[in-house]
Amino acid sequence: MMLLLALLVPLAGAVLCWAFGPALRNGAGWLATLAVGVSFVLVALSGSGHVALFSWMPGFDFGLTLDRLSLLWALIITGVGFLIHLYSIGYMDGDGAFARFFAYMNFFIFAMLLLVLSDNWVGLLVGWGLVGLASYFLIGFWFERRSAVAAAQKAFVINVVGDVGMMFAIFLIVANVHSISFSDTFSAASSFSPALLYAICFSLFIGAAAKSAQVPLHTWLPDAMEGPTPVSALIHAATMVTAGVYLVARCAPLWDQSASAQMLVGTIGALTAIAAAILGAAQWDIKRILAYSTMSQIGYMIMGVGVGAYEGGIAHFFTHAFFKAQLFLASGLIIHALSNEQDVRLMGGLAKRMPLAFWAMLTGVLAISGIPGFSGFFSKDQIIGGALAHGHPWMYAVGIATAGITAYYMFRLLFITFLGEYRGNVDPARLGIAREAAANDTTSHEPEHRPAAWLMGLPVAVLIVPTTLAGWLLFGSERSPSPWSRFFAEQFSAALTPPPAISESVTTIVTLCVIALGIAVAALRYATQSARVNAVARLRAESEHMPKVLVNAYYVDALINLVFVKGARFLGALFGRVIDPHVIDAAVRESAASAQGLGSLVRELQSGLVRAYAFLIAIGVGCFLVYYLFTGAGH
């Protein structure tokens, strides 16, 4: 019962915030935050178990399940979600749609919990779709901006493409298993033909790739930065974009029996990881840099669970939830203080003026870069080593190269933002106070006053602790398995990692050398004294000489626009202007004209004159006699 309450409390919070928002005013934020906090406590107290909800017909039983996998996701969704909600009370203070924002946030939490707690395919699909709907609301929250509306529509459409893939997979499963239950499906997986099994895995992965922004269904993620920064933290850190990782891990019994499906998922994850990392090095918007870093880190996770290194992929989800939420919330502190400024070229020198943001960003950068001792170091190493252990040396190499590129562009972000001289338009003596131009800008959604600093500072400070220490739960040895391995000992017992071809220590040393190289290049370009001289001119020159293929994100958006958007418009114009009026409508018109002409002809025969009818009878008899004589002569 507690598990069902944990699911429904955020939904109740969403309904109350939506229905009584104007009356609640700022209380809506506290109500929504309390709802997520209560849900976290209920999940933590529920333990493992199963809750049967109802049965529709044989094989169509609906319920909730809490095993090790769903427990981890549910705790992250509600735990990190609680901190983001608390942060949002300060960040969104003064916004005209304050209550509506928290109604959407609570609805998002409910949808994610439904997704990860359902014990059947239909419940998963419903949660999957509702998460897409909630993200549409949140990304387009500031609907006065055309860019926000366009970003929300783009995210929704691409996610619907993934939903169609998932629906097709569920149709195949129900047609062959006659049940929507996960357990029934996984028990019957061994009886599937290789072609059927691959078709199911492939269709499921379409949904996973769309939700987790894997190539080529990734283009919605950078544009989703149009939403408020807490939305970016919620969607891109701990929840929506990791749904694809959850799906593959949940369906491990299917993937374990299809080497082709594993290769597909691992390949897409590896390509996404390195492609997004390269794009991250070409961005100047602080939130887009973090968006591409999210896409790259999810690529790591997908690669890990794809090749069978489930523990490593899930471990990186666990650590990523903390350090990426921290990075986004720290960037929100900066954006809030600089009156919506997101271009890092107009920042600089903020380390002393914004110490909390600096230390939060520093620890987050150290974690995502894989610096020893910080959380990302442990989980990233598990994925890289797991790729080699499962027989994929090229993915192993891609993982190491991506680690170096990640270190480069994340330290680049840190150096440009916090070191050197301030290059922006806000008076550095008045950082944190909205400049007059922003206060008079009707498109600005920032409040004219500042809320209590602790509402935004406390969640950021709390996240520093797991960002720094959570990785130690993954530390272990052959003699003493880590707490993480013991926690998942039964979840993936059928997919034990084989001994790696290269020792773990060698992999760690090689990876750290590549990471150090990435940091050194970033330091030489942006942190040295000579690099700070004429920093504005140097950054402008770098922007002008940035390769067009990177500025245009490999032209994937342009290709999609050419093939699908313009293609759809061409087909629409073709059918609207040619096929419909000149073929379909013409056929209808010709049928009507033919009927009218035939009717007129028949009416002419009905003259009412007896001699005319006798003449027609005579002609008919003559024709019959001629036909009879000729056909009779043939016999």
XYZ file of C-alpha atoms in Angstrom:
635
model
C 0.000 0.000 0.000
C 2.872 2.397 0.733
C 4.175 1.841 -2.783
C 0.819 2.818 -4.276
C 0.729 5.912 -2.048
C 4.259 6.808 -3.147
C 3.003 6.788 -6.732
C -0.197 8.757 -6.080
C 1.071 11.480 -3.716
C 2.868 13.455 -6.487
C -0.245 13.124 -8.662
C -2.354 14.534 -5.820
C 0.151 17.384 -5.461
C -0.126 18.135 -9.178
C -3.950 18.226 -9.015
C -3.974 20.483 -5.948
C -1.414 22.899 -7.424
C -3.388 23.050 -10.669
C -6.811 23.463 -9.046
C -5.919 25.830 -6.200
C -2.763 27.485 -7.519
C -4.004 31.095 -7.407
C -5.141 30.641 -3.821
C -1.988 28.819 -2.744
C 0.382 31.358 -4.356
C 3.928 30.539 -3.180
C 2.488 27.773 -1.036
C 2.124 25.726 -4.224
C 5.890 25.290 -4.337
C 6.043 24.041 -0.773
C 3.074 21.718 -1.331
C 4.667 20.191 -4.432
C 8.031 19.828 -2.703
C 6.394 18.173 0.306
C 4.568 15.742 -1.986
C 7.834 14.602 -3.576
C 9.514 14.371 -0.159
C 6.696 12.195 1.187
C 6.930 9.997 -1.895
C 10.663 9.553 -1.272
C 10.058 8.452 2.306
C 7.310 6.026 1.263
C 9.531 4.463 -1.410
C 12.380 4.107 1.077
C 10.079 2.415 3.609
C 8.349 0.146 1.111
C 11.165 -2.333 0.709
C 10.983 -4.861 -2.105
C 7.636 -6.310 -3.043
C 4.715 -6.399 -5.436
C 1.326 -4.662 -5.379
C -1.474 -6.139 -7.488
C -3.827 -3.427 -8.725
C -6.437 -5.116 -10.946
C -6.902 -7.765 -13.625
C -8.656 -7.023 -16.911
C -8.517 -10.482 -18.493
C -6.200 -13.507 -18.354
C -2.672 -12.318 -19.055
C -3.590 -8.668 -18.560
C -2.807 -8.115 -14.882
C -1.754 -4.665 -13.719
C 0.426 -3.988 -10.700
C 3.486 -2.313 -9.243
C 6.803 -3.932 -8.439
C 9.748 -2.764 -6.371
C 12.927 -4.727 -6.937
C 16.514 -3.534 -6.747
C 16.364 -1.858 -10.158
C 13.079 0.031 -9.721
C 13.996 0.916 -6.120
C 17.181 2.663 -7.254
C 15.366 4.631 -9.955
C 12.457 5.557 -7.690
C 14.787 6.820 -4.944
C 16.750 8.942 -7.405
C 13.577 10.300 -9.024
C 12.061 11.358 -5.704
C 15.290 12.173 -3.830
C 16.999 14.335 -6.431
C 13.547 15.495 -7.539
C 12.889 16.785 -4.012
C 16.076 18.878 -4.057
C 15.220 20.268 -7.494
C 11.708 21.166 -6.309
C 13.162 22.988 -3.295
C 15.591 24.847 -5.547
C 12.730 25.761 -7.877
C 10.850 27.599 -5.113
C 13.637 30.157 -5.160
C 14.393 30.059 -8.866
C 10.788 30.515 -10.004
C 9.824 33.026 -7.297
C 7.944 35.897 -8.899
C 6.964 34.022 -12.065
C 3.365 34.613 -13.060
C 2.695 30.883 -13.529
C 4.395 29.726 -10.333
C 1.703 27.205 -9.317
C 1.325 25.837 -12.840
C 5.062 25.139 -12.951
C 4.908 23.014 -9.810
C 1.799 21.220 -11.026
C 3.773 20.174 -14.112
C 6.796 19.173 -12.006
C 4.703 16.941 -9.717
C 2.952 15.410 -12.714
C 6.363 14.638 -14.210
C 7.454 12.855 -11.016
C 4.224 10.812 -11.028
C 4.751 9.794 -14.667
C 8.353 8.727 -14.039
C 7.350 6.671 -11.007
C 4.620 4.956 -13.020
C 7.192 4.153 -15.696
C 9.709 2.515 -13.363
C 7.302 0.862 -10.903
C 4.933 -0.834 -13.374
C 5.226 -4.611 -13.586
C 3.817 -4.814 -17.103
C 4.298 -3.432 -20.596
C 1.088 -1.402 -20.715
C 1.849 0.412 -17.451
C 5.355 1.098 -18.702
C 3.993 2.464 -21.987
C 1.454 4.706 -20.227
C 4.151 6.124 -17.959
C 6.443 6.464 -20.972
C 3.865 8.537 -22.834
C 2.930 10.666 -19.819
C 6.600 11.507 -19.244
C 6.745 12.787 -22.815
C 3.613 14.854 -22.237
C 4.971 16.309 -18.990
C 8.273 17.190 -20.657
C 6.310 18.928 -23.425
C 4.591 21.080 -20.793
C 7.841 21.871 -18.973
C 10.080 22.566 -21.970
C 7.427 24.894 -23.412
C 6.553 26.369 -20.015
C 7.399 29.904 -21.161
C 5.126 29.592 -24.173
C 5.410 33.301 -24.965
C 8.740 32.425 -26.556
C 8.448 30.900 -30.003
C 11.712 29.061 -29.459
C 10.320 27.373 -26.331
C 7.175 26.251 -28.146
C 9.229 24.946 -31.078
C 11.565 23.068 -28.709
C 8.625 21.498 -26.865
C 6.997 20.403 -30.112
C 10.253 18.952 -31.378
C 10.806 16.951 -28.189
C 7.221 15.691 -28.255
C 7.315 14.587 -31.895
C 10.638 12.750 -31.590
C 9.476 11.022 -28.427
C 6.270 9.945 -30.161
C 8.454 8.276 -32.802
C 9.986 6.283 -29.964
C 6.543 5.518 -28.536
C 5.512 3.964 -31.858
C 8.553 1.681 -31.748
C 7.689 0.588 -28.221
C 4.066 -0.075 -29.166
C 5.158 -2.295 -32.040
C 7.409 -4.270 -29.679
C 4.529 -4.711 -27.220
C 2.259 -5.927 -30.041
C 4.858 -8.574 -30.916
C 5.198 -9.600 -27.275
C 1.454 -9.916 -26.647
C 0.951 -11.794 -29.928
C 3.529 -14.406 -28.917
C 3.303 -14.505 -25.113
C -0.405 -13.640 -24.678
C 0.495 -11.618 -21.595
C 1.647 -8.115 -20.744
C 3.621 -9.215 -17.696
C 7.386 -8.652 -17.613
C 7.933 -11.969 -15.857
C 5.910 -13.932 -18.426
C 7.770 -12.253 -21.281
C 11.219 -12.911 -19.857
C 10.320 -16.531 -19.052
C 9.223 -17.090 -22.659
C 12.207 -15.278 -24.207
C 14.183 -18.489 -24.674
C 11.460 -19.809 -26.991
C 11.576 -16.784 -29.310
C 13.203 -17.190 -32.699
C 16.345 -15.078 -33.243
C 14.493 -12.900 -35.763
C 11.558 -12.295 -33.415
C 13.840 -11.572 -30.474
C 15.872 -9.057 -32.490
C 12.699 -7.402 -33.804
C 11.417 -6.956 -30.231
C 14.747 -5.604 -28.950
C 15.153 -3.317 -31.954
C 11.653 -1.859 -31.559
C 12.115 -1.373 -27.829
C 15.395 0.403 -28.452
C 13.722 2.870 -30.797
C 11.775 4.047 -27.757
C 14.887 4.025 -25.591
C 16.932 5.981 -28.150
C 14.258 8.662 -28.498
C 13.761 9.111 -24.749
C 17.484 9.016 -23.953
C 18.524 11.216 -26.910
C 20.699 8.706 -28.730
C 21.707 9.265 -32.349
C 19.890 9.835 -34.626
C 16.931 10.683 -32.336
C 18.947 13.086 -30.199
C 18.252 16.511 -31.691
C 15.490 17.428 -29.239
C 17.773 17.436 -26.194
C 19.898 20.581 -26.788
C 16.796 22.569 -27.783
C 15.059 21.475 -24.571
C 17.252 24.037 -22.769
C 14.492 26.547 -23.548
C 12.737 25.390 -20.391
C 13.583 26.813 -16.944
C 16.900 25.586 -15.541
C 15.287 23.365 -12.844
C 13.480 21.586 -15.685
C 16.835 20.926 -17.326
C 18.122 19.504 -14.044
C 15.051 17.304 -13.573
C 14.780 16.006 -17.148
C 18.465 15.791 -18.043
C 19.964 14.630 -14.767
C 18.008 12.003 -12.907
C 14.811 11.204 -14.728
C 13.543 11.315 -18.319
C 16.746 10.876 -20.294
C 17.727 7.845 -18.239
C 14.457 6.045 -19.026
C 16.101 4.346 -21.998
C 18.857 3.026 -19.740
C 16.203 1.673 -17.369
C 14.350 -0.002 -20.236
C 17.401 -1.866 -21.531
C 18.411 -2.893 -18.001
C 14.871 -4.034 -17.210
C 14.856 -6.122 -20.408
C 18.265 -7.693 -19.736
C 16.814 -11.244 -20.174
C 15.921 -10.282 -23.750
C 19.204 -8.590 -24.619
C 21.271 -11.394 -23.070
C 19.917 -13.791 -25.695
C 20.512 -11.566 -28.735
C 24.122 -10.728 -29.545
C 22.953 -8.655 -32.525
C 20.744 -6.507 -30.307
C 23.596 -6.008 -27.853
C 25.904 -4.909 -30.649
C 23.284 -2.468 -31.934
C 22.729 -0.825 -28.565
C 26.411 -0.738 -27.641
C 27.327 0.799 -31.006
C 24.671 3.527 -30.799
C 25.724 4.330 -27.228
C 29.404 4.584 -28.144
C 28.732 6.777 -31.184
C 26.458 9.039 -29.139
C 29.029 9.370 -26.365
C 31.857 10.602 -28.577
C 29.717 12.594 -31.053
C 28.031 14.565 -28.263
C 31.330 15.145 -26.468
C 32.807 16.701 -29.606
C 29.759 18.957 -29.971
C 30.059 19.958 -26.321
C 33.489 21.405 -27.086
C 31.943 23.726 -29.698
C 29.207 25.318 -27.551
C 29.128 28.672 -25.753
C 25.733 28.495 -24.054
C 26.334 27.107 -20.562
C 23.150 25.025 -20.582
C 23.768 23.629 -24.072
C 27.255 22.555 -22.998
C 25.661 20.645 -20.131
C 22.980 19.284 -22.467
C 25.565 17.775 -24.790
C 27.467 16.444 -21.797
C 24.227 14.746 -20.686
C 23.786 13.221 -24.118
C 27.375 11.968 -24.016
C 27.095 10.501 -20.514
C 23.823 8.771 -21.389
C 25.714 7.332 -24.354
C 28.157 5.826 -21.850
C 25.255 4.289 -19.917
C 23.594 2.915 -23.045
C 26.904 1.445 -24.191
C 27.350 -0.210 -20.798
C 23.923 -1.831 -20.525
C 23.975 -2.592 -24.242
C 27.088 -4.784 -24.165
C 26.017 -6.523 -20.964
C 27.904 -4.441 -18.374
C 24.633 -3.700 -16.606
C 26.103 -2.863 -13.225
C 28.481 -0.334 -14.780
C 25.784 1.361 -16.862
C 23.427 1.614 -13.888
C 26.254 2.777 -11.637
C 26.907 5.663 -14.013
C 23.202 6.519 -13.928
C 23.483 6.644 -10.135
C 26.516 8.941 -9.996
C 25.413 11.022 -12.991
C 22.121 11.860 -11.286
C 23.988 13.726 -8.560
C 26.782 15.488 -10.420
C 24.670 16.473 -13.423
C 21.845 17.846 -11.232
C 24.496 19.772 -9.345
C 26.014 21.170 -12.546
C 22.636 22.348 -13.850
C 21.591 23.885 -10.534
C 24.966 25.625 -10.214
C 24.538 27.013 -13.720
C 21.099 28.203 -12.619
C 22.735 30.196 -9.811
C 24.927 31.900 -12.404
C 22.109 32.520 -14.891
C 19.883 33.881 -12.121
C 22.605 36.214 -10.863
C 23.465 37.474 -14.363
C 19.866 38.202 -15.338
C 19.373 35.326 -17.783
C 22.838 35.497 -19.332
C 23.856 32.017 -20.574
C 26.788 32.816 -22.891
C 30.029 31.842 -21.118
C 31.944 34.326 -23.288
C 30.154 37.068 -21.322
C 31.124 35.635 -17.948
C 34.530 35.211 -16.328
C 35.993 36.098 -12.941
C 33.031 34.658 -11.009
C 34.996 32.388 -8.664
C 35.388 35.008 -5.922
C 32.014 36.649 -6.424
C 29.991 33.408 -6.499
C 31.915 30.921 -4.324
C 29.085 28.408 -3.899
C 28.483 28.213 -7.640
C 32.230 27.860 -8.193
C 32.742 25.021 -5.723
C 29.609 23.252 -6.898
C 30.674 23.551 -10.514
C 34.238 22.491 -9.665
C 33.198 19.296 -7.857
C 30.700 18.512 -10.624
C 33.377 18.978 -13.301
C 35.825 16.792 -11.364
C 33.165 14.073 -11.070
C 32.035 14.089 -14.699
C 35.644 14.171 -15.881
C 36.452 11.015 -13.927
C 39.014 12.437 -11.501
C 39.980 9.781 -8.908
C 38.012 9.947 -5.691
C 34.977 11.626 -7.221
C 31.869 9.647 -8.103
C 32.178 9.650 -11.880
C 35.634 8.067 -11.703
C 34.313 4.770 -10.348
C 31.271 4.395 -12.603
C 32.962 5.470 -15.830
C 35.769 2.998 -15.283
C 33.249 0.181 -14.867
C 31.706 0.946 -18.265
C 35.022 1.276 -20.098
C 36.382 -1.913 -18.563
C 33.075 -3.705 -19.124
C 33.124 -2.887 -22.847
C 36.519 -4.572 -23.198
C 35.570 -7.501 -20.973
C 32.568 -8.256 -23.163
C 34.679 -8.342 -26.319
C 34.342 -4.822 -27.766
C 37.814 -3.251 -27.943
C 36.729 -0.405 -30.250
C 34.040 0.640 -27.754
C 36.711 0.483 -25.063
C 38.848 2.890 -27.125
C 35.886 5.193 -27.785
C 35.103 5.281 -24.062
C 38.655 6.343 -23.212
C 38.759 8.975 -25.984
C 35.402 10.373 -24.877
C 36.697 10.669 -21.313
C 39.533 12.895 -22.556
C 37.222 15.077 -24.652
C 34.810 15.381 -21.713
C 37.589 16.554 -19.432
C 38.614 19.129 -22.052
C 35.247 20.801 -22.630
C 34.111 20.656 -18.998
C 37.313 22.295 -17.741
C 36.996 24.727 -20.655
C 33.573 25.650 -19.253
C 35.008 26.014 -15.754
C 37.982 28.172 -16.794
C 36.015 30.507 -19.092
C 33.225 31.012 -16.561
C 35.144 31.472 -13.321
C 38.703 32.598 -14.129
C 40.090 35.798 -15.629
C 38.247 39.103 -15.762
C 34.527 39.562 -15.932
C 33.441 40.152 -19.561
C 29.690 40.627 -19.213
C 27.246 43.531 -19.071
C 26.147 43.278 -15.441
C 28.049 45.542 -13.051
C 30.357 43.052 -11.276
C 29.840 44.960 -8.029
C 26.122 44.234 -8.292
C 26.128 40.577 -9.327
C 22.865 38.963 -8.345
C 20.855 42.158 -8.950
C 18.941 42.262 -12.239
C 20.233 44.935 -14.568
C 17.803 47.627 -15.598
C 17.541 46.348 -19.172
C 16.472 42.915 -17.980
C 13.961 44.348 -15.545
C 12.323 46.273 -18.396
C 12.426 43.305 -20.817
C 8.921 41.907 -21.192
C 10.287 38.531 -22.274
C 12.325 38.114 -19.097
C 10.904 35.704 -16.569
C 13.314 36.502 -13.777
C 11.839 38.181 -10.683
C 12.667 41.781 -9.888
C 13.482 40.788 -6.303
C 15.642 37.989 -4.942
C 14.244 35.201 -2.749
C 15.977 33.765 0.296
C 19.377 32.586 -0.903
C 19.187 29.321 1.025
C 16.301 28.029 -1.115
C 18.646 27.778 -4.075
C 21.923 27.340 -2.210
C 20.944 24.470 0.105
C 20.091 21.893 -2.604
C 23.320 22.726 -4.445
C 25.360 22.335 -1.267
C 23.657 19.037 -0.404
C 24.386 17.599 -3.845
C 28.116 18.268 -3.407
C 28.235 15.430 -0.862
C 27.016 12.544 -3.091
C 28.814 14.048 -6.084
C 32.028 13.669 -4.144
C 31.416 10.502 -2.110
C 28.734 8.347 -3.798
C 31.253 6.612 -6.030
C 32.885 4.895 -3.065
C 29.851 2.595 -2.893
C 31.177 1.132 -6.148
C 34.665 0.474 -4.811
C 35.553 -3.142 -4.201
C 37.895 -6.005 -5.083
C 37.788 -9.697 -5.895
C 38.148 -10.563 -2.233
C 35.657 -7.957 -1.039
C 32.898 -7.101 -3.535
C 31.618 -3.550 -3.410
C 28.289 -2.703 -1.719
C 27.018 -1.941 -5.223
C 27.852 -5.434 -6.505
C 26.250 -7.044 -3.478
C 23.134 -4.905 -3.967
C 22.706 -6.111 -7.562
C 24.023 -9.646 -7.011
C 20.681 -11.256 -7.885
C 19.338 -8.700 -10.390
C 21.787 -9.575 -13.167
C 23.054 -12.972 -12.060
C 22.771 -14.324 -15.610
C 25.129 -11.729 -17.031
C 28.314 -11.935 -14.977
C 31.202 -9.902 -16.351
C 34.004 -12.093 -17.739
C 37.638 -11.347 -16.857
C 38.931 -8.363 -18.867
C 41.690 -8.766 -21.442
C 43.517 -5.796 -19.915
C 43.762 -5.406 -16.168
C 41.614 -2.822 -14.438
C 44.662 -0.922 -13.185
C 46.066 -0.559 -16.722
C 42.703 0.700 -17.985
C 42.552 3.219 -15.138
C 46.061 4.516 -15.826
C 45.464 4.874 -19.571
C 42.136 6.623 -19.019
C 43.642 9.021 -16.470
C 46.472 9.900 -18.848
C 43.955 10.789 -21.571
C 41.887 12.796 -19.068
C 44.998 14.651 -17.913
C 45.804 15.482 -21.529
C 42.313 16.932 -22.012
C 42.636 19.069 -18.879
C 46.103 20.250 -19.897
C 44.894 21.381 -23.315
C 41.973 23.250 -21.728
C 44.310 24.893 -19.210
C 46.772 26.010 -21.887
C 44.006 27.507 -23.997
C 41.921 29.188 -21.281
C 43.609 29.213 -17.836
C 47.151 30.500 -18.327
C 48.075 34.132 -17.881
C 48.825 34.536 -21.580
C 45.468 33.001 -22.468
C 43.674 35.611 -20.370
C 45.234 38.534 -22.249
C 42.715 39.906 -24.737
C 40.346 37.106 -23.733
C 37.372 38.788 -25.392
C 39.126 39.014 -28.763
C 40.478 35.470 -28.485
C 37.067 34.001 -27.702
C 35.496 36.002 -30.540
C 38.128 34.716 -32.949
C 37.617 31.153 -31.765
C 33.886 31.530 -32.323
C 34.388 32.832 -35.851
C 36.743 29.997 -36.785
C 34.700 27.193 -35.236
C 34.157 24.447 -37.872
C 30.764 24.839 -39.483
C 30.050 21.132 -39.169
C 30.229 21.505 -35.376
C 28.358 24.800 -35.242
C 25.557 23.132 -37.199
C 25.692 19.943 -35.083
C 26.745 17.696 -37.977
C 23.794 19.061 -40.006
C 21.531 16.393 -38.532
C 18.768 18.924 -37.934
C 19.149 20.202 -41.493
C 18.956 16.655 -42.829
C 15.836 15.889 -40.760
C 14.294 19.159 -41.918
C 15.089 18.360 -45.560
C 13.939 14.748 -45.557
C 11.072 14.692 -43.101
C 9.800 18.241 -42.532
C 10.106 19.509 -46.105
C 9.267 16.042 -47.384
C 6.052 16.017 -45.368
C 5.191 19.519 -46.556
C 5.865 18.493 -50.171
C 3.614 15.466 -49.845
C 0.973 17.600 -48.171
C 1.115 20.148 -50.981
C 1.099 17.364 -53.601
C -2.001 15.740 -52.147
C -3.693 19.065 -51.369
C -3.100 20.691 -54.737
C -2.880 17.750 -57.174
C -3.985 14.334 -55.903
C -7.030 15.453 -53.935
C -8.588 17.934 -56.418
C -7.458 16.341 -59.691
C -7.539 12.614 -58.863
C -9.772 11.849 -55.879
C -12.273 14.686 -56.336
C -12.047 14.284 -60.137
C -13.002 10.616 -59.859
C -16.019 11.558 -57.757
C -16.995 14.302 -60.190
C -16.585 12.005 -63.203
C -18.712 9.329 -61.537
C -21.453 11.874 -60.951
C -21.200 13.203 -64.516
C -21.282 9.675 -65.965
C -24.355 8.834 -63.906
C -26.046 12.026 -65.078
C -25.149 11.311 -68.745
C -26.390 7.725 -68.557
C -29.580 8.899 -66.902
C -30.153 11.451 -69.644
C -29.653 8.750 -72.292
C -32.132 6.427 -70.626
C -34.630 9.257 -70.285
C -34.396 9.857 -74.049
C -35.467 6.260 -74.634
C -38.586 6.758 -72.510
C -40.480 8.888 -75.104
C -43.975 7.504 -74.478
C -44.549 6.713 -78.217
C -45.711 3.138 -79.006
C -44.078 3.109 -82.434
C -40.730 4.047 -80.897
C -40.951 1.145 -78.417
C -41.935 -1.236 -81.314
C -38.939 -0.047 -83.293
C -36.588 -0.735 -80.355
C -38.129 -4.206 -79.912
C -37.576 -4.942 -83.567
C -33.968 -3.863 -83.374
C -33.457 -6.056 -80.305
C -35.006 -9.106 -81.982
C -32.837 -8.503 -85.051
C -29.683 -8.348 -82.969
C -30.647 -11.564 -81.189
C -31.297 -13.393 -84.480
C -27.973 -12.261 -85.934
C -26.126 -13.382 -82.815
C -27.952 -16.753 -82.820
C -27.279 -17.418 -86.501
C -23.537 -16.642 -86.207
C -22.980 -18.545 -82.946
C -25.128 -21.422 -84.112
C -23.153 -21.631 -87.349
C -19.949 -21.932 -85.318
C -21.229 -25.086 -83.602
